[in-house]
CSV table of C-alpha atoms in Angstrom, one decimal:
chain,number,residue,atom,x,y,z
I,668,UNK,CA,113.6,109.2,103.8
I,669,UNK,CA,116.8,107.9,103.9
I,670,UNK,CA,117.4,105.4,101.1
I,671,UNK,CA,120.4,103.9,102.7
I,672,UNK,CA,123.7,105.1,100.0
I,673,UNK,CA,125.3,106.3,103.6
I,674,UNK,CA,125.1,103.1,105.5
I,675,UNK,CA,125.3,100.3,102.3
I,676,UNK,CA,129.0,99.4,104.1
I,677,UNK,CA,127.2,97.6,106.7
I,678,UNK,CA,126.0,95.3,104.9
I,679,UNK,CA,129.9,93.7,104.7
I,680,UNK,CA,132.7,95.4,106.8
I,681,UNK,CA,131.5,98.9,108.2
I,682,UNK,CA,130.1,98.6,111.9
I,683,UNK,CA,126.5,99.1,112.8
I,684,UNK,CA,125.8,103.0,112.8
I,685,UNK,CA,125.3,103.2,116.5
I,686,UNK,CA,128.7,101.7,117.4
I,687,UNK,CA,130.0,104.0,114.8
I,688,UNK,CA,128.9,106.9,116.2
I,689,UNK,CA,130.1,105.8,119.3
I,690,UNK,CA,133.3,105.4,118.6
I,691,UNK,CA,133.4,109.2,116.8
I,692,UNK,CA,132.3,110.8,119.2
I,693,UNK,CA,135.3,109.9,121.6
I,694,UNK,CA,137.9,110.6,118.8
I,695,UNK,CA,139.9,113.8,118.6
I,696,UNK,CA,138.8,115.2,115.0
I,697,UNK,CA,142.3,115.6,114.2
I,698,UNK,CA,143.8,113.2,111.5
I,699,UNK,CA,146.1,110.4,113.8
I,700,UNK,CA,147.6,109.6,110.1
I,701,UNK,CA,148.8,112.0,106.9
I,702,UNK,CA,146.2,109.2,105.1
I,703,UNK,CA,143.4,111.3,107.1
I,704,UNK,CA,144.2,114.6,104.8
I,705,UNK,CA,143.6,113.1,101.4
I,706,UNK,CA,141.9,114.8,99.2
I,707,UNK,CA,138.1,114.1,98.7
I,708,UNK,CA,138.9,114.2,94.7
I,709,UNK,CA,141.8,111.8,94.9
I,710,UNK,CA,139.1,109.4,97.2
I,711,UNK,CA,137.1,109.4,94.3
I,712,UNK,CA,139.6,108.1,91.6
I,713,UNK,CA,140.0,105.4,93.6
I,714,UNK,CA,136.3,104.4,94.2
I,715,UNK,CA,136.3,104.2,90.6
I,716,UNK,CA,138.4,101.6,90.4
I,717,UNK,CA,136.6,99.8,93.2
I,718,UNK,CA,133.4,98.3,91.5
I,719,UNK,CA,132.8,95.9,94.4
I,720,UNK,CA,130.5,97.3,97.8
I,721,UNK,CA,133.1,95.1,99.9
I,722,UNK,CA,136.1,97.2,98.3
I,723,UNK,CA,134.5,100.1,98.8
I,724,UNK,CA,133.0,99.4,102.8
I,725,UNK,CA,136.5,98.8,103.6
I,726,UNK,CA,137.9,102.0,102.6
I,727,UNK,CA,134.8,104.2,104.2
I,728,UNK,CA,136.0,102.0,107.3
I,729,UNK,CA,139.2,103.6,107.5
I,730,UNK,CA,138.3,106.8,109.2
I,731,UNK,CA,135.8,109.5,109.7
I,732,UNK,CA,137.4,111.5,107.2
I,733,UNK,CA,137.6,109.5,104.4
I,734,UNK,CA,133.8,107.8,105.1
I,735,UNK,CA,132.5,111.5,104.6
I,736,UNK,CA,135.0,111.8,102.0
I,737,UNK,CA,133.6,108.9,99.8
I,738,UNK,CA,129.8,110.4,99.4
I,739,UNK,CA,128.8,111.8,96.4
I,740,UNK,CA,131.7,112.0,94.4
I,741,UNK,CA,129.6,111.0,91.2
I,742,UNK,CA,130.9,107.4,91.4
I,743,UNK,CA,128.5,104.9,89.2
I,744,UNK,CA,126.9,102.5,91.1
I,745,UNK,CA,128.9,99.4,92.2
I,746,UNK,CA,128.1,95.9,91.4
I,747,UNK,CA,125.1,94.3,92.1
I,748,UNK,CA,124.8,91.8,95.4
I,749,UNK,CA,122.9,88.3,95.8
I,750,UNK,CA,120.4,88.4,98.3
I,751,UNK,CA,120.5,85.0,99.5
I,752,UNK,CA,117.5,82.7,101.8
I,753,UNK,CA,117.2,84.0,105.4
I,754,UNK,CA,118.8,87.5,103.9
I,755,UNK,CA,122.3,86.3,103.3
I,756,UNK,CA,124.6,88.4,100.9
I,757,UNK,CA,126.6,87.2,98.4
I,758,UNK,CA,128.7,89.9,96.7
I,759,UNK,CA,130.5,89.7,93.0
I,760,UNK,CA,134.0,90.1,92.2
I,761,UNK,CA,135.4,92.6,89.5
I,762,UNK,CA,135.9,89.2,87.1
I,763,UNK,CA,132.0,88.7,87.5
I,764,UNK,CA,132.1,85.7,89.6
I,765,UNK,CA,129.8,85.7,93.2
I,766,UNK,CA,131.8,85.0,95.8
I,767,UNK,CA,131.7,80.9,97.4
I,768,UNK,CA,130.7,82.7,100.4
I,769,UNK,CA,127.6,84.4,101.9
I,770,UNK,CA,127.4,86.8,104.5
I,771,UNK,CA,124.2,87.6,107.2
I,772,UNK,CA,123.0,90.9,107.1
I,773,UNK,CA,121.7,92.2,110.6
I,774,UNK,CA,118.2,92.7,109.9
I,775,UNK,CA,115.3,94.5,112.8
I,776,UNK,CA,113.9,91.7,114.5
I,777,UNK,CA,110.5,92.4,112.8
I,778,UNK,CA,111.9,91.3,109.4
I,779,UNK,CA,112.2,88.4,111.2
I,780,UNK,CA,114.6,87.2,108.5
I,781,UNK,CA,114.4,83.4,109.3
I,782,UNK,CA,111.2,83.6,108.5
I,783,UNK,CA,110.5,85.8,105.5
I,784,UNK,CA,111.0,85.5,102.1
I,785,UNK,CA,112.7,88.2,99.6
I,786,UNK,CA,111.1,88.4,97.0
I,787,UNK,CA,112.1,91.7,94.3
I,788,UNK,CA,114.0,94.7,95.2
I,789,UNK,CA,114.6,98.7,93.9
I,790,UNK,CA,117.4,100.0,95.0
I,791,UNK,CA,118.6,99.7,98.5
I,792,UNK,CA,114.9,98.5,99.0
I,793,UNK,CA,113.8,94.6,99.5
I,794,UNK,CA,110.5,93.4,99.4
I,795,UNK,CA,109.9,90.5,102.0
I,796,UNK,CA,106.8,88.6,102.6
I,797,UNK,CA,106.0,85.9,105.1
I,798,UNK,CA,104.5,83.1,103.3
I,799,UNK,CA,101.7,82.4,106.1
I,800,UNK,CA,99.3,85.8,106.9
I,801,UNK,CA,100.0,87.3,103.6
I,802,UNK,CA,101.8,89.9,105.3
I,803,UNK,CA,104.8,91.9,103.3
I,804,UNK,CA,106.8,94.5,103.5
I,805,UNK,CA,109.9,96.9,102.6
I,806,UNK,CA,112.7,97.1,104.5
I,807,UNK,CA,116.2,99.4,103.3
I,808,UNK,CA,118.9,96.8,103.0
I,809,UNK,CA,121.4,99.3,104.4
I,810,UNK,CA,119.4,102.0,106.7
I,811,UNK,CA,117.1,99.2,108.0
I,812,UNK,CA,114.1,101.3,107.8
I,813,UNK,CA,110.8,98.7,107.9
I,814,UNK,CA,107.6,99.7,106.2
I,815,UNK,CA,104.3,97.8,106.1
I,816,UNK,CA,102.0,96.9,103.4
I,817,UNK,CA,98.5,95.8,103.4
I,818,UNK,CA,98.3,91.7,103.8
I,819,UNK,CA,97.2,90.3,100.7
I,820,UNK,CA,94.1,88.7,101.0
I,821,UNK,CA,90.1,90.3,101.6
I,822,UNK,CA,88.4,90.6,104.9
I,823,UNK,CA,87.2,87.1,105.3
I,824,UNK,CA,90.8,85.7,106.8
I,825,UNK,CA,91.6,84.2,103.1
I,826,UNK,CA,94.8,86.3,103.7
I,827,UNK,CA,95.9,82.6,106.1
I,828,UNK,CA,96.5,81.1,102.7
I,829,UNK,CA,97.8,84.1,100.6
I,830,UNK,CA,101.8,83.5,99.6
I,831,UNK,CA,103.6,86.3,97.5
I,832,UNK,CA,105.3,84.9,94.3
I,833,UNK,CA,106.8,88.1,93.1
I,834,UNK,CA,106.4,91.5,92.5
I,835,UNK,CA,107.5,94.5,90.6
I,836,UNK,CA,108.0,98.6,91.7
I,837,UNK,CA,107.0,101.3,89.2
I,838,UNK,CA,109.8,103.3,91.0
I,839,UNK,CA,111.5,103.4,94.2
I,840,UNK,CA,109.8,103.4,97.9
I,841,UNK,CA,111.0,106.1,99.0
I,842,UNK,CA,109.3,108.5,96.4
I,843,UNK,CA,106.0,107.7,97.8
I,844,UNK,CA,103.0,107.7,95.9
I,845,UNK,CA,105.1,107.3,92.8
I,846,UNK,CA,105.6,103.7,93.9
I,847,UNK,CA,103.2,101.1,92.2
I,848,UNK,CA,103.8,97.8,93.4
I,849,UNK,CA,102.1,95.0,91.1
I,850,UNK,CA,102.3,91.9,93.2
I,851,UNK,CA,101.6,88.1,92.0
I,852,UNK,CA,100.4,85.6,94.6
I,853,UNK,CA,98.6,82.9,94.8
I,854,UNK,CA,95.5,83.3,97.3
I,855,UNK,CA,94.2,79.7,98.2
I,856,UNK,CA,95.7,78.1,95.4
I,857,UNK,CA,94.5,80.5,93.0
I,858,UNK,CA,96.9,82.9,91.3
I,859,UNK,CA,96.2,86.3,91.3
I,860,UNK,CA,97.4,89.8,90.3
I,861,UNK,CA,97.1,92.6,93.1
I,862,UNK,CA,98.1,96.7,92.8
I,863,UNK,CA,98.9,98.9,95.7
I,864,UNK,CA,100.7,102.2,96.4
I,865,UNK,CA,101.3,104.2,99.4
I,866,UNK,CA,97.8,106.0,100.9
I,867,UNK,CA,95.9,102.6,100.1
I,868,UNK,CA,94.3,100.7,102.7
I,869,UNK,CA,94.0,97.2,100.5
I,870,UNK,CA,95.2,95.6,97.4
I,871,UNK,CA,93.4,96.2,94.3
I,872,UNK,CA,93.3,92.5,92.9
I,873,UNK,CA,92.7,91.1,89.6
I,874,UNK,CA,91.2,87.4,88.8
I,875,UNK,CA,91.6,86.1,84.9
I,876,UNK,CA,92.3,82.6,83.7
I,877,UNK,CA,94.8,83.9,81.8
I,878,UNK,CA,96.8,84.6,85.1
I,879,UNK,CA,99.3,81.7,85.2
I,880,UNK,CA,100.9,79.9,87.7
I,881,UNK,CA,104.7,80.8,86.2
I,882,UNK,CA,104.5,84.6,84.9
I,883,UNK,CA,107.0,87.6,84.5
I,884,UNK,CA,106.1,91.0,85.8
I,885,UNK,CA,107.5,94.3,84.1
I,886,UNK,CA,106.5,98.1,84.5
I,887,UNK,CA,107.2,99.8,81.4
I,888,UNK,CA,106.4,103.4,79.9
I,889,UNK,CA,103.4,103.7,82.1
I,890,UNK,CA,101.6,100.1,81.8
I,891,UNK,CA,102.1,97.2,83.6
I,892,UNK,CA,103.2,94.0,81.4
I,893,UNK,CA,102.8,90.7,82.2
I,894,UNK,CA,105.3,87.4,80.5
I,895,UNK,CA,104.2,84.0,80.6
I,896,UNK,CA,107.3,81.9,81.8
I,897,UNK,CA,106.5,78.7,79.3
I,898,UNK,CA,105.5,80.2,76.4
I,899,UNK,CA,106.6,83.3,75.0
I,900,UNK,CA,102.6,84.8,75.4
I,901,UNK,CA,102.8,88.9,76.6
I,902,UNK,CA,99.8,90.7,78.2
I,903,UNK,CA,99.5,94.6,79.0
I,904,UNK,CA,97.1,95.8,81.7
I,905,UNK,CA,95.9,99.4,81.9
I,906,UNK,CA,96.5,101.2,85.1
I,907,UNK,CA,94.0,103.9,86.4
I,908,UNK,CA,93.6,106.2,89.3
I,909,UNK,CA,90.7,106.5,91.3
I,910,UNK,CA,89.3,107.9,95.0
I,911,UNK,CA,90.6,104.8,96.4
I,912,UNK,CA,94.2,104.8,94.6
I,913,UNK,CA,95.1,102.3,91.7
I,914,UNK,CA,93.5,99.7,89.8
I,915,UNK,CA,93.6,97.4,86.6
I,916,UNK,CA,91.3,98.8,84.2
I,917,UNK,CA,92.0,96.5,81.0
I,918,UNK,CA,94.1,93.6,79.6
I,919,UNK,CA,95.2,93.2,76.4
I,920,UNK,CA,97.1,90.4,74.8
I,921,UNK,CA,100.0,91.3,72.5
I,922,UNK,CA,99.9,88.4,70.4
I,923,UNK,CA,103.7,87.9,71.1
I,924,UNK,CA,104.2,84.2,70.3
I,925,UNK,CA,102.9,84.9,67.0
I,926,UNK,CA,105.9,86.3,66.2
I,927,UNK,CA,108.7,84.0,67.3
I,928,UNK,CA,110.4,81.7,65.5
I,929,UNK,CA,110.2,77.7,66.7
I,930,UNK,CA,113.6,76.4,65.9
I,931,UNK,CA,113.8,73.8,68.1
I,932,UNK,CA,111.5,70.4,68.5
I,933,UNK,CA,108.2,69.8,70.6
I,934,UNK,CA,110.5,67.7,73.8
I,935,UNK,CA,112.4,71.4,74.4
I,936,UNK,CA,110.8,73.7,76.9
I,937,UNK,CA,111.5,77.3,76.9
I,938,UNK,CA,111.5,79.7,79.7
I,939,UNK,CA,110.7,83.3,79.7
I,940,UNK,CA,111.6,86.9,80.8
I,941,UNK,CA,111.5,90.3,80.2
I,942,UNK,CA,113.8,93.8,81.4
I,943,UNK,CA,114.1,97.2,80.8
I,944,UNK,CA,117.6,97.9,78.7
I,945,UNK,CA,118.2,101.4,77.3
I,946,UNK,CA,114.4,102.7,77.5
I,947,UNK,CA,113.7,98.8,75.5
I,948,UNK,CA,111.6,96.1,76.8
I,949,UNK,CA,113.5,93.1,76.0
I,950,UNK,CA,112.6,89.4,75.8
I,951,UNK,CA,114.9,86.8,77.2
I,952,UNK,CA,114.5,83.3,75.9
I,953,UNK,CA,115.9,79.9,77.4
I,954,UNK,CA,115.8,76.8,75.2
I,955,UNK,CA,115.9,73.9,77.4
I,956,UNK,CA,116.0,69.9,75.8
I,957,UNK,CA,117.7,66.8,76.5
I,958,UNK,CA,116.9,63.6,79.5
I,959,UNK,CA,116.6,66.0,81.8
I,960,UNK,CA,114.8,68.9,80.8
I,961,UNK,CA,115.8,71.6,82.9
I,962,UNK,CA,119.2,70.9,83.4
I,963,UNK,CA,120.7,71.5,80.0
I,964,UNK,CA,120.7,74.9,78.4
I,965,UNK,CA,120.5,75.1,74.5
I,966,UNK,CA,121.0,78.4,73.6
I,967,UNK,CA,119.5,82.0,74.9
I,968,UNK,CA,117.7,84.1,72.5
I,969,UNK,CA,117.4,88.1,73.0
I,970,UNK,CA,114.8,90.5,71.2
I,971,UNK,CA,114.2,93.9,71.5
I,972,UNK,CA,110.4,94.4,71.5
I,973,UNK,CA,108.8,97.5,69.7
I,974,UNK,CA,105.5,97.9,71.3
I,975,UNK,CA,104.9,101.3,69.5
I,976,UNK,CA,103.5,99.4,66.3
I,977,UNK,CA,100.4,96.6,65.5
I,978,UNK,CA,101.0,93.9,65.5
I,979,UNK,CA,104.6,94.6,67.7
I,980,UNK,CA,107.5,93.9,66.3
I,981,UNK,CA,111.1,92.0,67.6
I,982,UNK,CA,114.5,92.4,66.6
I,983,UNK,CA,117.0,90.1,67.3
I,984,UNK,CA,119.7,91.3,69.5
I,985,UNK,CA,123.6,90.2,69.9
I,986,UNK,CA,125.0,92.9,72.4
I,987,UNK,CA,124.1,95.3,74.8
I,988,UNK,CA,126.6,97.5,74.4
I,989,UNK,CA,128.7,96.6,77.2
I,990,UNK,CA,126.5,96.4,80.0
I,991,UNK,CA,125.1,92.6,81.9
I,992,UNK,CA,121.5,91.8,82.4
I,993,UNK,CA,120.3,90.0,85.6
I,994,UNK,CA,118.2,87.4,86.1
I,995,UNK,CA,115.9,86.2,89.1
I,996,UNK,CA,113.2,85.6,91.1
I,997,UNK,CA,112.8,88.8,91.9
I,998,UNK,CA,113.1,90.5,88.6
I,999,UNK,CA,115.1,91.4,86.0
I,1000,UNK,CA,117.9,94.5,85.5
I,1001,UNK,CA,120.9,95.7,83.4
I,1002,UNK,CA,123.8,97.1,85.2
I,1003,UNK,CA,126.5,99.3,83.0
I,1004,UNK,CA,129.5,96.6,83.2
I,1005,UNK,CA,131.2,98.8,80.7
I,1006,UNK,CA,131.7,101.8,83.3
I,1007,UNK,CA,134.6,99.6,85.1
I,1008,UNK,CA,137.4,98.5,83.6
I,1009,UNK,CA,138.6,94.8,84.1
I,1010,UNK,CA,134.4,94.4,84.3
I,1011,UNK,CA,133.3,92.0,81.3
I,1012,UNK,CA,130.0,93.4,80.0
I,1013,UNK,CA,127.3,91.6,77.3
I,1014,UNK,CA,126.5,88.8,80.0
I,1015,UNK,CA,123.7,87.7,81.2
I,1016,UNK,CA,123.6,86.4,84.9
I,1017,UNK,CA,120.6,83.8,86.0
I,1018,UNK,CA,120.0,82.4,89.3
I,1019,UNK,CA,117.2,80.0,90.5
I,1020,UNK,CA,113.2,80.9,90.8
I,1021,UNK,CA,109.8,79.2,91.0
I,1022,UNK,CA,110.4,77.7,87.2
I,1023,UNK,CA,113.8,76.8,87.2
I,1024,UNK,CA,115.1,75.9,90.4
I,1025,UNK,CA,118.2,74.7,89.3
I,1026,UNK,CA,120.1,77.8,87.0
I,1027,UNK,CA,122.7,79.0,87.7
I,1028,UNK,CA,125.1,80.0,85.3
I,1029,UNK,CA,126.1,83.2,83.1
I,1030,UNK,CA,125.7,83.3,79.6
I,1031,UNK,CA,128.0,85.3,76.9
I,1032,UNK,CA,126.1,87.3,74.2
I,1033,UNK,CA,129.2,87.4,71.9
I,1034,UNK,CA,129.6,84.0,71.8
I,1035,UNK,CA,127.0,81.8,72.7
I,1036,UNK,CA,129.4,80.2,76.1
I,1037,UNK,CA,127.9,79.5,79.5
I,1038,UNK,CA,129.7,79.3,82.3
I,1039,UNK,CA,129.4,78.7,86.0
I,1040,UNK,CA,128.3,81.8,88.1
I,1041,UNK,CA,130.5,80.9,91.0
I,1042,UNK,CA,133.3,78.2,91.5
I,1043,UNK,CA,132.4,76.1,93.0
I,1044,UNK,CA,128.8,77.0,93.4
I,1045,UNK,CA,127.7,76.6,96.9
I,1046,UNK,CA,124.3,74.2,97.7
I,1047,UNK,CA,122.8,77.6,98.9
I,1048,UNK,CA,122.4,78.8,95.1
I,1049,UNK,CA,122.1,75.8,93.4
I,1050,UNK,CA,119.5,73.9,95.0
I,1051,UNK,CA,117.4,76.5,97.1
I,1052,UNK,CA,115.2,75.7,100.0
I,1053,UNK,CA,111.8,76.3,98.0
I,1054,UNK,CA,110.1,77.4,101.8
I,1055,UNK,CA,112.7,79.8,102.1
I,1056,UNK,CA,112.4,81.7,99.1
I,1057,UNK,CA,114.9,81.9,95.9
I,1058,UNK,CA,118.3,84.7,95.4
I,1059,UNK,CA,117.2,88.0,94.5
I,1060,UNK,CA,119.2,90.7,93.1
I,1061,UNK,CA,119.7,94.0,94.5
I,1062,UNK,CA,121.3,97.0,93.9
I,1063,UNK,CA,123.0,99.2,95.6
I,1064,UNK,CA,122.7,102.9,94.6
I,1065,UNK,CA,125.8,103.5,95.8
């Protein structure tokens, strides 16, 4: 399957792959300019210093040559984009601003983009979902290719008032029935936790009161792991295979809050996430206080979480080592900053979700400063349509 590393120009400034192949077949395939001939090793020292996707479309646009040049040349990955409401892109600069300015992808018509949500991402891959019919899908950001899921719901039409919140990948679409997705959604006003993975027919779905209606979603080490937003409370679940795919076996709390410190009075709110960093499940805190609650960050907290001993244990973290962490709706990633020069690492980006629609800002691990995450920040970012969905990261493999 093609997982879209040869076409992730078009998102910005390379044509659509029909034109393009168009327009090479009626070209004599010798070089019209001495720029043609350079060497495929020389293309690569400068895609290294080209972290951006936009920087690095425009030079695969130049000519055949060099667009066959610029493939595989062990380049690390470039910066991540913003996947914007009705699929717009947003792309980041090497000073780790987004740009003011978004940019519609062309989508197939049966993503029907003005009408689906995004909601996570792996790789090249999005994961949209229409928020009437409980239907969702993939589609490859960059190759376009569509595949189906299972609507959420059971056989009794309650998928009419199923709406994905978010979900999370085990691993990558396109390596089949390695791909767990863990999906939260809330089926006639109930939230609910549902497991699928390619060869399965339906959801697998799990019902507890201890399913809330703000959560964090994780796969780590095997196990899926489930954050409450509001309160710093961690559950594990217990994956199993049977004759009809996947399912939850178990849940187990962690007894996570048990743990933290509470430095801060009862009017402050927190809010909660969690992401893979270095083969360590980290917690990300936001302390929230003041008139108005949401609007005014305290401070961010980080902890590494050692899940290996009972009860689990945190340690307090200050750096990571150079690379960024990024925050969303539709999950949470680190990105190796520290590979580029000129690219400051030990950030953390957040953007709008379901609990706090209003963030949007980057916050610096050395020294405790927050700053914008675009100047100016356009209405598209900072105060999201909620029927259209909220940014998602994504990111690009190549």
């Amino acid at each position: 399957m093609d997982s879209g590393a040869n076409t992730a120009g078009e998102v910005f400034d390379e044509m659509p792959q029909e034109k393009r192949r168009r327009l090479d077949a009626g070209r004599d395939e010798s070089p019209s300019s001495p720029w043609a001939g350079l060497q495929a090793d020389a293309l690569g020292v400068v895609l290294r210093f080209l972290p951006c996707l936009t920087d690095r479309a425009r030079v695969r646009s130049v000519c055949r040559n060099w667009r066959a040049a610029a493939y595989g040349r062990g380049v690390a990955p470039p910066l991540p984009l913003l996947v914007m409401p009705r699929f717009r892109f947003a792309s980041m600069t090497p000073g780790g601003v987004l740009t003011a300015t978004s940019r519609r992808a062309w989508m197939p018509p049966e993503v029907d983009a003005d009408r689906a949500d995004c909601v996570g991402s792996s790789g090249a891959w999005l994961v949209g979902a229409r928020q009437v019919g409980g239907e969702c899908f993939f589609v490859n950001a960059f190759s376009h290719v569509v595949l189906h899921l299972p609507r959420l719901g059971d056989s009794d039409h309650s998928h009419w008032a199923c709406s994905l919140r978010k979900v999370a990948l085990s691993a990558s679409p396109e390596l089949g029935t390695k791909c767990i997705v863990a999906a939260f959604a809330f089926c006639r006003s109930k939230p609910e936790l549902a497991l699928w993975r390619p060869g399965m027919k339906s959801w697998r779905v799990w019902q507890h009161p201890l399913i809330a209606g703000h959560i964090d979603m994780a796969f780590y080490q095997g196990r899926l792991y489930m954050l409450w937003r509001f309160s710093p409370s961690l559950f594990v679940f217990e994956i199993v295979e049977d004759v009809h795919g996947v399912s939850f076996s178990r849940m187990k709390d962690c007894l996570l809050e048990k743990l933290l410190p509470t430095p801060l009075g009862s009017n402050h709110v927190l809010s909660c996430n969690m992401v893979e960093w270095r083969g360590r499940l980290l917690l990300i805190i936001r302390y929230y206080g003041g008139y108005q609650v949401r609007h005014r960050v305290l401070k961010v907290e980080v902890f590494a979480m050692d899940l290996s001993t009972k009860p689990i244990s945190l340690t307090e973290i200050h750096s990571f080592g150079g690379d960024c962490i990024f925050v969303g709706s539709g999950g949470c990633k680190s990105f190796p900053a520290g590979l580029y020069r000129g690219v400051e690492g030990d950030l953390i980006y957040f953007v709008p979700d379901h609990y706090n629609t209003h963030d949007a800002f980057v916050y610096n691990m050395r020294d405790g400063k927050i700053r914008l995450i675009v100047e100016p920040t356009p209405r598209r970012i900072c105060a999201p349509v909620h029927s259209l969905g909220f940014p998602v990261w994504l990111f690009p493999p190549e």
